[in-house]
Amino acid sequence: MKESRINQIEDLVRKNKSVSIDDICNWFNISTSTARRDFDILEKRGIVEKVYGGLRLKSPEKNNLSAPFHTQILLSPYQERSSKNIEEKEKIGKLASGLVNENDVIFIDSGSTCYQLASNLADTPCTVITNSYLVLEALMPYANIQLITLPGTLNRKTLSFTGSEVIQGISSMNITKAFMASTGISVDGGVTNAESSEYHIKRRVCEKSREIYLLADHTKFNRSSLYTYCSLNQIYCLVTDSKPDEKTEAFLSSHGIRVLY
């Protein structure tokens, strides 16, 4: 049955050029984790490749003009970035999900690593505040999770809601734990982000949160983007996929910051 399902998924990708993980789960009545395992097997066959949110047929030509609508979404700038370091991000998401306790009030940032956290929260009754479209989509089926979305304008580059309305909404909230994304972290530059539209939002979230959990894979170490939204010593815990470099590890240790990998 499993092999038959995997072959059917491969046929669907060949026919449609791409499929989303949500469609596969609905068509075959399987869980997200089962679909991901099937995707891993298919990718090893060398015919398809995993992209953020699904699978696509491997091809030297990437002509989105003739592709169906859902394919164009999969190949948007956000998903292209998100298709990198998938295994590392999945690991971080699973680790971070273990830090969420029942009845916590948490903020989940936009970004592909934070999305992986949301994908692993189904069994934890809690309140989730977010400005991420994808986090909302991932958690919507679970009645045990209270979802609070922040109003704003959708930034299609980041798939997050931004604007002054988001900042105003956060200002009235008290957050237990904030799970934050970053495009670069360093001892000197702090926790940084490249998007000006998200800078003030991230900064305000950190100000309103009791504990800040930074979700960042090893490629973000010793890198700085344009905007520093909090200093490295403000975070409570770094959740990553591997041991940080010596300088970063020494700084975190000297400030009593937990590192989980």
GROMACS .gro file of C-alpha atoms in nm:
model
  261
    1MET     CA    1   0.000   0.000   0.000
    2LYS     CA    2   0.281   0.239   0.090
    3GLU     CA    3   0.472   0.164  -0.230
    4SER     CA    4   0.156   0.206  -0.435
    5ARG     CA    5   0.088   0.544  -0.274
    6ILE     CA    6   0.442   0.663  -0.338
    7ASN     CA    7   0.417   0.560  -0.703
    8GLN     CA    8   0.087   0.744  -0.734
    9ILE     CA    9   0.245   1.058  -0.587
   10GLU     CA   10   0.527   1.030  -0.839
   11ASP     CA   11   0.272   1.001  -1.120
   12LEU     CA   12   0.095   1.313  -0.994
   13VAL     CA   13   0.420   1.510  -0.991
   14ARG     CA   14   0.505   1.394  -1.343
   15LYS     CA   15   0.160   1.496  -1.463
   16ASN     CA   16   0.125   1.831  -1.281
   17LYS     CA   17   0.496   1.925  -1.255
   18SER     CA   18   0.446   1.988  -0.882
   19VAL     CA   19   0.222   1.896  -0.588
   20SER     CA   20   0.169   2.054  -0.248
   21ILE     CA   21   0.198   1.859   0.076
   22ASP     CA   22  -0.153   1.971   0.175
   23ASP     CA   23  -0.300   1.824  -0.144
   24ILE     CA   24  -0.119   1.494  -0.091
   25CYS     CA   25  -0.242   1.471   0.271
   26ASN     CA   26  -0.599   1.534   0.158
   27TRP     CA   27  -0.593   1.303  -0.144
   28PHE     CA   28  -0.443   1.005   0.038
   29ASN     CA   29  -0.579   1.080   0.387
   30ILE     CA   30  -0.233   1.070   0.545
   31SER     CA   31  -0.056   1.285   0.802
   32THR     CA   32   0.199   1.554   0.721
   33SER     CA   33   0.480   1.345   0.871
   34THR     CA   34   0.385   1.045   0.653
   35ALA     CA   35   0.377   1.266   0.344
   36ARG     CA   36   0.722   1.402   0.427
   37ARG     CA   37   0.862   1.049   0.458
   38ASP     CA   38   0.713   0.964   0.119
   39PHE     CA   39   0.869   1.281  -0.024
   40ASP     CA   40   1.209   1.177   0.113
   41ILE     CA   41   1.183   0.842  -0.066
   42LEU     CA   42   1.078   1.006  -0.392
   43GLU     CA   43   1.359   1.260  -0.375
   44LYS     CA   44   1.613   0.980  -0.339
   45ARG     CA   45   1.489   0.836  -0.669
   46GLY     CA   46   1.627   1.149  -0.833
   47ILE     CA   47   1.318   1.232  -1.037
   48VAL     CA   48   1.162   1.492  -0.808
   49GLU     CA   49   1.295   1.746  -0.561
   50LYS     CA   50   1.152   1.879  -0.238
   51VAL     CA   51   1.060   2.244  -0.226
   52TYR     CA   52   0.903   2.437   0.055
   53GLY     CA   53   0.545   2.309   0.085
   54GLY     CA   54   0.566   2.022  -0.160
   55LEU     CA   55   0.743   1.848  -0.448
   56ARG     CA   56   0.831   1.947  -0.802
   57LEU     CA   57   0.959   1.760  -1.103
   58LYS     CA   58   1.330   1.798  -1.163
   59SER     CA   59   1.391   1.985  -1.486
   60PRO     CA   60   1.666   2.204  -1.633
   61GLU     CA   61   1.397   2.443  -1.751
   62LYS     CA   62   1.190   2.642  -1.502
   63ASN     CA   63   0.930   2.823  -1.706
   64ASN     CA   64   0.674   2.951  -1.456
   65LEU     CA   65   0.467   3.129  -1.723
   66SER     CA   66   0.311   2.802  -1.834
   67ALA     CA   67   0.298   2.649  -1.487
   68PRO     CA   68  -0.027   2.607  -1.292
   69PHE     CA   69  -0.100   2.863  -1.020
   70HIS     CA   70   0.005   2.645  -0.728
   71THR     CA   71   0.343   2.581  -0.894
   72GLN     CA   72   0.408   2.951  -0.917
   73ILE     CA   73   0.341   2.983  -0.546
   74LEU     CA   74   0.586   2.705  -0.469
   75LEU     CA   75   0.852   2.884  -0.669
   76SER     CA   76   0.801   3.229  -0.515
   77PRO     CA   77   1.106   3.402  -0.357
   78TYR     CA   78   0.999   3.291  -0.008
   79GLN     CA   79   0.973   2.924  -0.101
   80GLU     CA   80   1.296   2.932  -0.300
   81ARG     CA   81   1.480   3.049   0.013
   82SER     CA   82   1.287   2.806   0.228
   83SER     CA   83   1.387   2.505   0.020
   84LYS     CA   84   1.741   2.538   0.155
   85ASN     CA   85   1.858   2.340   0.460
   86ILE     CA   86   1.521   2.166   0.497
   87GLU     CA   87   1.647   1.887   0.723
   88GLU     CA   88   1.818   2.134   0.956
   89LYS     CA   89   1.503   2.344   0.983
   90GLU     CA   90   1.286   2.040   1.049
   91LYS     CA   91   1.521   1.937   1.331
   92ILE     CA   92   1.506   2.285   1.485
   93GLY     CA   93   1.127   2.292   1.458
   94LYS     CA   94   1.094   1.961   1.644
   95LEU     CA   95   1.335   2.071   1.917
   96ALA     CA   96   1.154   2.402   1.961
   97SER     CA   97   0.814   2.234   1.986
   98GLY     CA   98   0.936   2.059   2.301
   99LEU     CA   99   0.983   2.399   2.465
  100VAL     CA  100   0.614   2.488   2.441
  101ASN     CA  101   0.413   2.397   2.750
  102GLU     CA  102   0.040   2.355   2.789
  103ASN     CA  103  -0.140   2.692   2.819
  104ASP     CA  104   0.164   2.894   2.711
  105VAL     CA  105   0.096   3.216   2.522
  106ILE     CA  106   0.354   3.216   2.245
  107PHE     CA  107   0.444   3.425   1.943
  108ILE     CA  108   0.562   3.244   1.630
  109ASP     CA  109   0.755   3.460   1.386
  110SER     CA  110   0.740   3.436   1.009
  111GLY     CA  111   1.007   3.231   0.834
  112SER     CA  112   1.052   2.873   0.724
  113THR     CA  113   1.217   2.752   1.046
  114CYS     CA  114   0.935   2.896   1.256
  115TYR     CA  115   0.689   2.725   1.023
  116GLN     CA  116   0.851   2.393   1.115
  117LEU     CA  117   0.780   2.469   1.481
  118ALA     CA  118   0.413   2.528   1.399
  119SER     CA  119   0.403   2.199   1.208
  120ASN     CA  120   0.497   2.013   1.528
  121LEU     CA  121   0.254   2.181   1.770
  122ALA     CA  122  -0.063   1.982   1.701
  123ASP     CA  123  -0.065   1.801   2.038
  124THR     CA  124   0.006   2.103   2.261
  125PRO     CA  125  -0.292   2.310   2.384
  126CYS     CA  126  -0.169   2.670   2.384
  127THR     CA  127  -0.233   3.018   2.249
  128VAL     CA  128  -0.040   3.117   1.938
  129ILE     CA  129  -0.001   3.477   1.826
  130THR     CA  130   0.144   3.523   1.480
  131ASN     CA  131   0.168   3.748   1.178
  132SER     CA  132   0.270   3.458   0.954
  133TYR     CA  133   0.024   3.341   0.691
  134LEU     CA  134   0.184   2.994   0.679
  135VAL     CA  135   0.178   2.948   1.057
  136LEU     CA  136  -0.194   3.032   1.055
  137GLU     CA  137  -0.252   2.782   0.776
  138ALA     CA  138  -0.057   2.508   0.956
  139LEU     CA  139  -0.239   2.548   1.289
  140MET     CA  140  -0.591   2.621   1.167
  141PRO     CA  141  -0.710   2.255   1.182
  142TYR     CA  142  -0.630   2.217   1.554
  143ALA     CA  143  -0.910   2.324   1.788
  144ASN     CA  144  -0.687   2.281   2.094
  145ILE     CA  145  -0.474   2.576   1.978
  146GLN     CA  146  -0.616   2.924   2.015
  147LEU     CA  147  -0.500   3.131   1.719
  148ILE     CA  148  -0.459   3.507   1.734
  149THR     CA  149  -0.371   3.671   1.405
  150LEU     CA  150  -0.231   4.021   1.386
  151PRO     CA  151  -0.393   4.255   1.134
  152GLY     CA  152  -0.189   4.413   0.860
  153THR     CA  153  -0.092   4.408   0.495
  154LEU     CA  154   0.032   4.082   0.345
  155ASN     CA  155   0.396   4.098   0.238
  156ARG     CA  156   0.412   3.838  -0.039
  157LYS     CA  157   0.791   3.823  -0.019
  158THR     CA  158   0.783   3.699   0.341
  159LEU     CA  159   0.422   3.572   0.354
  160SER     CA  160   0.372   3.776   0.671
  161PHE     CA  161   0.136   4.053   0.773
  162THR     CA  162   0.315   4.382   0.831
  163GLY     CA  163   0.238   4.745   0.907
  164SER     CA  164   0.157   4.972   1.200
  165GLU     CA  165  -0.157   4.771   1.281
  166VAL     CA  166   0.058   4.469   1.366
  167ILE     CA  167   0.275   4.671   1.604
  168GLN     CA  168  -0.032   4.820   1.773
  169GLY     CA  169  -0.179   4.474   1.819
  170ILE     CA  170   0.138   4.339   1.979
  171SER     CA  171   0.165   4.637   2.213
  172SER     CA  172  -0.146   4.530   2.405
  173MET     CA  173  -0.034   4.168   2.452
  174ASN     CA  174   0.174   3.984   2.710
  175ILE     CA  175   0.370   3.699   2.556
  176THR     CA  176   0.519   3.407   2.751
  177LYS     CA  177   0.761   3.288   2.484
  178ALA     CA  178   0.856   3.437   2.148
  179PHE     CA  179   1.001   3.205   1.884
  180MET     CA  180   1.192   3.430   1.650
  181ALA     CA  181   1.358   3.399   1.310
  182SER     CA  182   1.666   3.579   1.184
  183THR     CA  183   1.866   3.622   0.865
  184GLY     CA  184   2.191   3.655   1.060
  185ILE     CA  185   2.327   3.642   1.415
  186SER     CA  186   2.663   3.747   1.556
  187VAL     CA  187   2.820   3.856   1.883
  188ASP     CA  188   2.887   4.205   1.750
  189GLY     CA  189   2.582   4.257   1.529
  190GLY     CA  190   2.324   4.085   1.747
  191VAL     CA  191   2.010   3.928   1.605
  192THR     CA  192   1.945   4.077   1.263
  193ASN     CA  193   1.688   4.085   0.987
  194ALA     CA  194   1.698   4.203   0.626
  195GLU     CA  195   1.335   4.314   0.589
  196SER     CA  196   1.258   4.672   0.692
  197SER     CA  197   0.885   4.593   0.701
  198GLU     CA  198   0.943   4.333   0.975
  199TYR     CA  199   1.209   4.511   1.181
  200HIS     CA  200   0.978   4.713   1.410
  201ILE     CA  201   0.745   4.416   1.451
  202LYS     CA  202   1.021   4.183   1.567
  203ARG     CA  203   1.161   4.449   1.798
  204ARG     CA  204   0.822   4.508   1.961
  205VAL     CA  205   0.759   4.136   2.003
  206CYS     CA  206   1.090   4.101   2.189
  207GLU     CA  207   0.997   4.390   2.418
  208LYS     CA  208   0.664   4.227   2.505
  209SER     CA  209   0.796   3.873   2.561
  210ARG     CA  210   0.910   3.714   2.885
  211GLU     CA  211   1.147   3.476   2.705
  212ILE     CA  212   1.296   3.498   2.356
  213TYR     CA  213   1.381   3.176   2.172
  214LEU     CA  214   1.590   3.222   1.860
  215LEU     CA  215   1.547   2.958   1.590
  216ALA     CA  216   1.845   2.966   1.355
  217ASP     CA  217   2.039   2.704   1.162
  218HIS     CA  218   2.419   2.705   1.146
  219THR     CA  219   2.429   2.909   0.823
  220LYS     CA  220   2.306   3.215   1.016
  221PHE     CA  221   2.606   3.223   1.254
  222ASN     CA  222   2.850   3.515   1.223
  223ARG     CA  223   2.633   3.690   0.967
  224SER     CA  224   2.472   4.032   0.997
  225SER     CA  225   2.184   4.177   0.799
  226LEU     CA  226   2.084   4.541   0.783
  227TYR     CA  227   1.860   4.566   1.091
  228THR     CA  228   1.940   4.455   1.446
  229TYR     CA  229   1.613   4.390   1.627
  230CYS     CA  230   1.762   4.263   1.953
  231SER     CA  231   2.105   4.206   2.104
  232LEU     CA  232   2.231   3.851   2.141
  233ASN     CA  233   2.232   3.873   2.521
  234GLN     CA  234   1.856   3.939   2.521
  235ILE     CA  235   1.766   3.590   2.404
  236TYR     CA  236   1.677   3.318   2.652
  237CYS     CA  237   1.764   3.020   2.433
  238LEU     CA  238   1.920   2.949   2.093
  239VAL     CA  239   1.767   2.652   1.913
  240THR     CA  240   1.988   2.540   1.627
  241ASP     CA  241   2.100   2.231   1.436
  242SER     CA  242   2.466   2.210   1.539
  243LYS     CA  243   2.717   2.340   1.790
  244PRO     CA  244   2.788   2.713   1.745
  245ASP     CA  245   3.138   2.836   1.669
  246GLU     CA  246   3.375   2.894   1.962
  247LYS     CA  247   3.325   3.272   1.986
  248THR     CA  248   2.946   3.253   1.977
  249GLU     CA  249   2.934   2.962   2.219
  250ALA     CA  250   3.161   3.145   2.466
  251PHE     CA  251   2.941   3.455   2.452
  252LEU     CA  252   2.620   3.259   2.505
  253SER     CA  253   2.772   3.062   2.791
  254SER     CA  254   2.903   3.374   2.966
  255HIS     CA  255   2.555   3.527   2.955
  256GLY     CA  256   2.378   3.215   3.078
  257ILE     CA  257   2.195   3.162   2.748
  258ARG     CA  258   2.080   2.808   2.684
  259VAL     CA  259   2.180   2.642   2.356
  260LEU     CA  260   1.977   2.350   2.224
  261TYR     CA  261   2.084   2.139   1.923
   0.00000   0.00000   0.00000
